[in-house]
Amino acid sequence: MTGDRHDEIAARLREEAAARAPERLRADVMLQVRAEPRPRRIRPRRSYRRPLGSLVAAACIVAAAAVSVTRLDAIGGGSGSGASIARQAALGASRGQAIEPGRAPLSSMPPHRDKAPSPNQSVLGAENGFGDAANSVPGPLRYAYVQRAALAAPLRAAFAPLELRQGRGTHSP
Amino acid sequence: VQDALTVALPRLSAPWAYHGRVQIASDEVLAKRASEGDESAFEELVVRYQDRLYTLALRITLSDADAYDCVQEGLVAAWRGLASFRFDARFSTWIHRIVVRKAYDVLERRARTAEPVFEVPAVSVDSPADARLDLLSALAQLEPEFRVVAVACDVVGLSMDEAALVLELPAGTVKSRLHRARARLAEALQAEAAP
């Protein structure tokens, strides 16, 4: 009931209280507007902070990338020598200085270079004087190499029947 | 910003109609052009808004002369301010708010100087003159804070949210004031109708 009454009041206000602007209003306004200087769009002041900030951030990223590339180069050089050392170690292993499978489990993998002698050290020929050089190889690379060497014999054994069936076996019947 | 509103119309041979459609530039497009110095675009905005703004100012200030001044000054201020208008609000809201502020200034000036008000009710179209005068006098007798809300929502036709933006009030306040304004108007009209 009250709502209906309110709606009626609103409708009456809409119909009856609206007024028309005097005719001369538009002309007067436009007269003043034309007398005014033309508005010049105020461009927002250019902020130098934001571009500077992004520039600094980009420079930091580039610098960090450069540093990491340099370090990678250094590590790569080291690992190159480490690879040759490891190759020699593998040779040693083939000569009978055997690598025991499962000697270096994943959990025992040293995450980084460490000073302490690791189980891999013997594999890499610590007793042959390569221990220090092998230690200079990053842990993950060293571990990968050791695992590859350690898995070589079991893999060969596992795949031998298959290769035989395909006629590519190295073993003679 | 929507560039233009396309309104479907029957095929006409009028110069403003082509292929059965007419392009009506939106307020924002006109305001943008006006902000770049296009006087004809601003004039189009004046034509669009002058009646609504005048009604708003008239029903708030209760004076023809003051309403005229409010709208005139408001529109000129809008022309000046268009250069810095950032279009993060609707042009409609912005222009109504300018005129409402001018009308508030008039009310404040009157309160300071105890200036008398000579209200001239605007001409009506349909309803019988007596009834219209009753309604207008009841509206004029409302306190300004209620009258302003009733005028913005019911007379000018702003939504409650837009009225809240124009009047710079919380939406809840607008709603409650509108309800009370209508109730008071209903009471006043009922009292006048009673013998």
XYZ file of C-alpha atoms in Angstrom:
368
model
C 0.000 0.000 0.000
C 2.739 2.408 1.039
C 4.795 1.189 -1.898
C 1.950 1.964 -4.287
C 1.590 5.404 -2.801
C 5.305 5.993 -3.138
C 5.271 4.836 -6.737
C 2.417 7.203 -7.432
C 4.324 10.089 -5.860
C 7.395 9.192 -7.912
C 5.359 9.068 -11.106
C 3.719 12.383 -10.375
C 7.058 13.985 -9.599
C 8.458 12.707 -12.883
C 5.539 14.102 -14.838
C 4.815 17.306 -13.020
C 8.018 18.600 -11.514
C 10.083 18.507 -14.682
C 10.847 21.934 -16.056
C 12.084 23.202 -19.370
C 15.199 25.306 -19.558
C 14.675 28.853 -20.806
C 15.306 29.294 -24.515
C 18.137 31.728 -24.055
C 20.111 29.439 -21.747
C 21.806 27.531 -24.540
C 22.651 30.706 -26.435
C 24.050 32.359 -23.321
C 26.142 29.342 -22.460
C 27.519 29.042 -25.963
C 28.259 32.760 -26.034
C 30.381 32.380 -22.925
C 31.948 29.201 -24.203
C 33.009 30.875 -27.438
C 34.447 33.771 -25.477
C 36.564 31.366 -23.469
C 39.952 30.305 -24.737
C 39.800 26.891 -26.324
C 40.496 24.199 -23.802
C 43.895 22.658 -24.203
C 44.051 19.064 -23.283
C 46.199 18.714 -20.206
C 48.381 15.757 -20.837
C 49.201 13.755 -17.760
C 52.664 14.588 -16.556
C 55.015 11.956 -17.724
C 56.395 10.042 -14.858
C 60.057 9.122 -15.155
C 60.012 6.919 -12.122
C 58.216 4.007 -13.658
C 60.399 3.751 -16.788
C 63.482 4.194 -14.618
C 62.309 1.442 -12.294
C 61.683 -0.971 -15.125
C 65.024 -0.037 -16.664
C 66.815 -0.805 -13.404
C 64.938 -4.097 -13.086
C 65.852 -5.039 -16.659
C 69.497 -4.117 -16.024
C 69.520 -6.302 -12.899
C 68.097 -9.232 -14.839
C 70.646 -8.809 -17.634
C 73.478 -8.511 -15.123
C 72.302 -11.613 -13.291
C 72.081 -13.499 -16.572
C 75.575 -12.368 -17.546
C 76.991 -13.441 -14.196
C 75.324 -16.829 -14.412
C 76.571 -17.335 -17.976
C 80.088 -16.480 -16.848
C 79.832 -18.938 -14.015
C 78.473 -21.568 -16.342
C 81.462 -20.983 -18.582
C 83.776 -21.429 -15.675
C 81.976 -24.563 -14.586
C 81.925 -25.828 -18.141
C 85.701 -25.438 -18.373
C 86.065 -27.235 -15.088
C 83.712 -29.952 -16.110
C 85.608 -30.339 -19.352
C 88.678 -31.190 -17.417
C 86.512 -33.183 -15.098
C 85.179 -35.095 -18.069
C 88.635 -36.019 -19.186
C 89.438 -37.027 -15.670
C 86.300 -39.067 -15.551
C 87.128 -40.623 -18.887
C 90.432 -41.730 -17.479
C 88.646 -42.975 -14.432
C 86.319 -44.993 -16.620
C 89.284 -46.422 -18.381
C 90.624 -47.367 -15.034
C 87.305 -48.936 -14.220
C 87.391 -51.006 -17.384
C 90.836 -52.173 -16.419
C 89.465 -53.693 -13.299
C 89.210 -50.832 -10.901
C 85.573 -51.687 -10.918
C 82.613 -49.557 -10.215
C 80.201 -51.272 -7.979
C 76.611 -50.873 -9.046
C 74.563 -48.973 -6.539
C 77.608 -47.629 -4.853
C 76.312 -44.112 -4.890
C 72.560 -44.087 -4.249
C 70.513 -41.041 -5.125
C 70.012 -40.024 -1.518
C 73.725 -39.892 -1.017
C 74.248 -37.622 -4.000
C 76.122 -34.527 -2.932
C 74.105 -31.562 -4.109
C 77.094 -29.276 -4.504
C 80.786 -29.468 -4.624
C 82.016 -30.564 -1.311
C 85.411 -30.684 0.220
C 84.768 -33.930 2.045
C 85.692 -37.057 0.140
C 82.651 -38.733 -1.296
C 82.030 -42.361 -2.124
C 82.352 -41.423 -5.768
C 85.841 -40.236 -5.195
C 87.185 -43.753 -5.223
C 85.191 -44.492 -8.348
C 86.687 -41.495 -10.030
C 90.085 -42.673 -9.114
C 90.963 -40.881 -5.932
C 93.631 -43.450 -5.378
C 95.035 -42.622 -8.796
C 95.524 -39.016 -7.802
C 92.377 -37.754 -9.484
C 90.421 -37.192 -6.331
C 91.039 -33.487 -6.045
C 90.403 -32.946 -9.700
C 87.230 -35.027 -9.520
C 86.126 -32.988 -6.581
C 86.287 -29.897 -8.714
C 83.551 -31.367 -10.943
C 80.104 -30.193 -9.851
C 78.277 -32.787 -7.768
C 75.376 -33.454 -10.142
C 77.681 -33.974 -13.124
C 79.897 -36.248 -11.153
C 76.922 -38.210 -9.934
C 75.513 -38.525 -13.435
C 78.794 -39.808 -14.718
C 79.174 -42.294 -11.903
C 75.637 -43.568 -12.346
C 76.160 -43.983 -16.068
C 79.314 -45.958 -15.434
C 77.679 -47.957 -12.680
C 74.682 -48.835 -14.798
C 76.666 -49.770 -17.865
C 77.293 -53.394 -16.907
C 73.747 -54.184 -15.655
C 72.257 -52.521 -18.717
C 74.432 -54.483 -21.031
C 73.468 -57.669 -19.227
C 69.792 -56.787 -19.346
C 69.711 -55.935 -23.023
C 71.938 -58.741 -24.215
C 69.097 -61.273 -24.811
C 67.146 -58.679 -26.731
C 70.050 -57.844 -28.955
C 70.602 -61.561 -29.489
C 66.998 -62.018 -30.617
C 67.376 -59.231 -33.105
C 70.536 -60.763 -34.443
C 72.688 -57.948 -33.413
C 74.185 -59.629 -30.449
C 77.802 -59.346 -29.779
C 77.881 -62.663 -28.062
C 78.479 -65.645 -30.241
C 76.229 -68.632 -29.529
C 34.464 4.428 -24.584
C 31.759 3.347 -26.872
C 32.214 5.308 -30.059
C 28.625 5.570 -31.068
C 25.279 4.125 -30.322
C 23.636 2.714 -33.346
C 19.895 2.930 -33.186
C 17.832 0.958 -35.609
C 15.178 3.062 -37.267
C 12.780 2.452 -40.127
C 14.196 3.333 -43.534
C 13.795 7.068 -43.889
C 14.889 9.608 -46.386
C 15.780 12.164 -43.750
C 19.306 13.536 -44.053
C 20.297 12.131 -40.688
C 19.184 8.630 -41.564
C 21.079 6.323 -43.829
C 20.508 2.648 -44.553
C 17.761 2.637 -41.961
C 20.159 3.545 -39.160
C 21.236 6.716 -37.485
C 24.444 7.229 -35.638
C 24.047 8.986 -32.326
C 27.291 9.949 -30.708
C 27.501 8.996 -27.064
C 28.023 11.601 -24.359
C 31.574 10.427 -23.864
C 32.418 10.783 -27.546
C 30.967 14.286 -27.601
C 32.771 15.158 -24.389
C 36.025 13.899 -25.864
C 35.529 16.020 -28.947
C 34.572 18.983 -26.792
C 37.674 18.495 -24.675
C 39.681 18.881 -27.853
C 38.000 22.215 -28.516
C 34.992 21.171 -30.603
C 32.327 23.727 -29.674
C 29.588 22.069 -31.696
C 30.078 18.855 -29.743
C 29.746 20.790 -26.518
C 26.646 22.534 -27.813
C 25.117 19.133 -28.492
C 25.809 18.196 -24.883
C 24.211 21.441 -23.717
C 21.107 20.633 -25.742
C 20.968 17.149 -24.288
C 21.364 18.173 -20.677
C 20.015 21.678 -20.283
C 16.462 20.663 -19.303
C 17.548 18.054 -16.795
C 20.157 20.322 -15.270
C 17.765 23.217 -15.112
C 15.087 21.076 -13.451
C 17.610 19.810 -10.938
C 18.833 23.294 -10.079
C 15.344 24.778 -10.023
C 13.940 22.181 -7.639
C 16.937 22.470 -5.343
C 17.274 26.241 -5.269
C 13.524 26.949 -5.709
C 14.383 29.964 -7.788
C 14.342 30.470 -11.544
C 17.119 33.020 -11.529
C 19.383 30.978 -9.289
C 18.703 27.832 -11.297
C 19.561 29.678 -14.492
C 22.812 30.923 -12.991
C 23.693 27.508 -11.615
C 23.231 25.806 -14.961
C 24.974 28.512 -16.916
C 27.955 28.632 -14.578
C 28.018 24.870 -14.332
C 28.103 24.381 -18.076
C 30.805 26.980 -18.549
C 32.781 25.369 -15.727
C 32.342 22.035 -17.462
C 33.699 23.500 -20.703
C 36.736 24.751 -18.826
C 37.158 21.516 -16.922
C 36.726 19.203 -19.888
C 40.418 19.531 -20.661
C 41.222 17.804 -17.404
C 38.244 15.421 -17.403
C 39.748 11.943 -17.250
C 36.680 9.983 -18.372
C 36.892 7.659 -15.404
C 33.351 8.748 -14.515
C 30.385 9.144 -16.798
C 29.979 12.578 -18.295
C 26.363 12.591 -17.114
C 27.390 12.052 -13.496
C 30.093 14.655 -13.742
C 27.915 17.410 -15.202
C 25.070 16.760 -12.766
C 27.512 16.910 -9.887
C 28.866 20.265 -11.032
C 25.386 21.763 -11.127
C 24.399 20.213 -7.788
C 27.471 21.798 -6.203
C 26.491 25.158 -7.637
C 22.995 24.711 -6.237
C 24.409 23.771 -2.832
C 26.497 26.941 -2.957
C 23.293 28.927 -3.483
C 21.634 27.230 -0.511
C 24.668 27.906 1.667
C 24.790 31.528 0.593
C 21.144 31.878 1.468
C 21.656 30.268 4.839
C 24.486 32.743 5.549
C 22.664 35.844 4.435
C 19.100 34.794 5.322
C 18.176 35.693 1.776
C 14.490 35.177 0.989
C 13.468 32.781 -1.751
C 10.971 33.729 -4.406
C 10.016 30.508 -5.953
C 8.338 30.466 -9.299
C 6.946 27.015 -10.024
C 7.783 25.872 -13.498
C 5.124 25.420 -16.112
C 3.470 22.071 -16.312
C 2.045 20.207 -19.228
C -0.592 17.695 -18.352
C -1.936 17.666 -14.870
C -4.429 20.121 -13.466
C -2.752 23.265 -12.189
C -4.007 22.939 -8.625
C -2.764 19.433 -8.148
C 0.566 20.321 -9.686
C 0.979 23.312 -7.431
C 0.155 21.151 -4.452
C 2.850 18.708 -5.379
C 5.403 21.400 -6.122
C 4.683 23.273 -2.922
C 4.917 20.028 -0.959
C 8.231 19.331 -2.652
C 9.443 22.854 -1.880
C 8.572 22.410 1.767
C 10.744 19.357 2.172
C 14.074 19.844 3.913
C 16.835 20.334 1.344
C 18.548 17.009 2.062
C 15.336 15.109 1.294
C 14.281 17.369 -1.534
C 17.583 16.992 -3.331
C 17.324 13.210 -3.301
C 13.692 13.215 -4.433
C 14.520 15.607 -7.257
C 17.578 13.645 -8.387
C 15.839 10.266 -8.380
C 12.191 10.965 -9.111
C 12.217 14.191 -11.099
C 15.463 13.934 -13.040
C 15.312 10.148 -13.186
C 18.763 9.238 -11.959
C 19.212 5.744 -10.593
C 19.968 5.475 -6.882
C 23.575 4.581 -7.574
C 24.032 7.497 -9.941
C 22.253 9.835 -7.524
C 24.633 8.676 -4.819
C 27.568 9.596 -7.040
C 26.057 12.918 -8.050
C 25.092 13.913 -4.519
C 28.271 12.436 -3.051
C 26.299 10.397 -0.545
C 26.364 6.703 0.346
C 23.825 4.678 -1.634
C 22.096 3.591 1.568
C 21.607 7.196 2.615
C 20.098 8.023 -0.757
C 17.702 5.110 -0.477
C 16.529 5.974 3.017
C 16.214 9.685 2.239
C 14.240 8.946 -0.898
C 11.873 6.739 1.048
C 11.357 9.404 3.689
C 10.962 12.145 1.087
C 8.228 10.205 -0.688
C 6.514 9.439 2.615
C 6.530 13.100 3.586
C 5.225 14.147 0.202
C 2.449 11.589 0.470
C 1.549 12.868 3.926
C 1.578 16.475 2.770
C -0.599 15.757 -0.237
C -3.009 13.742 1.875
C -3.262 16.552 4.404
C -3.990 19.068 1.660
C -6.576 16.807 0.073
C -8.409 16.362 3.346
C -11.233 18.913 3.920
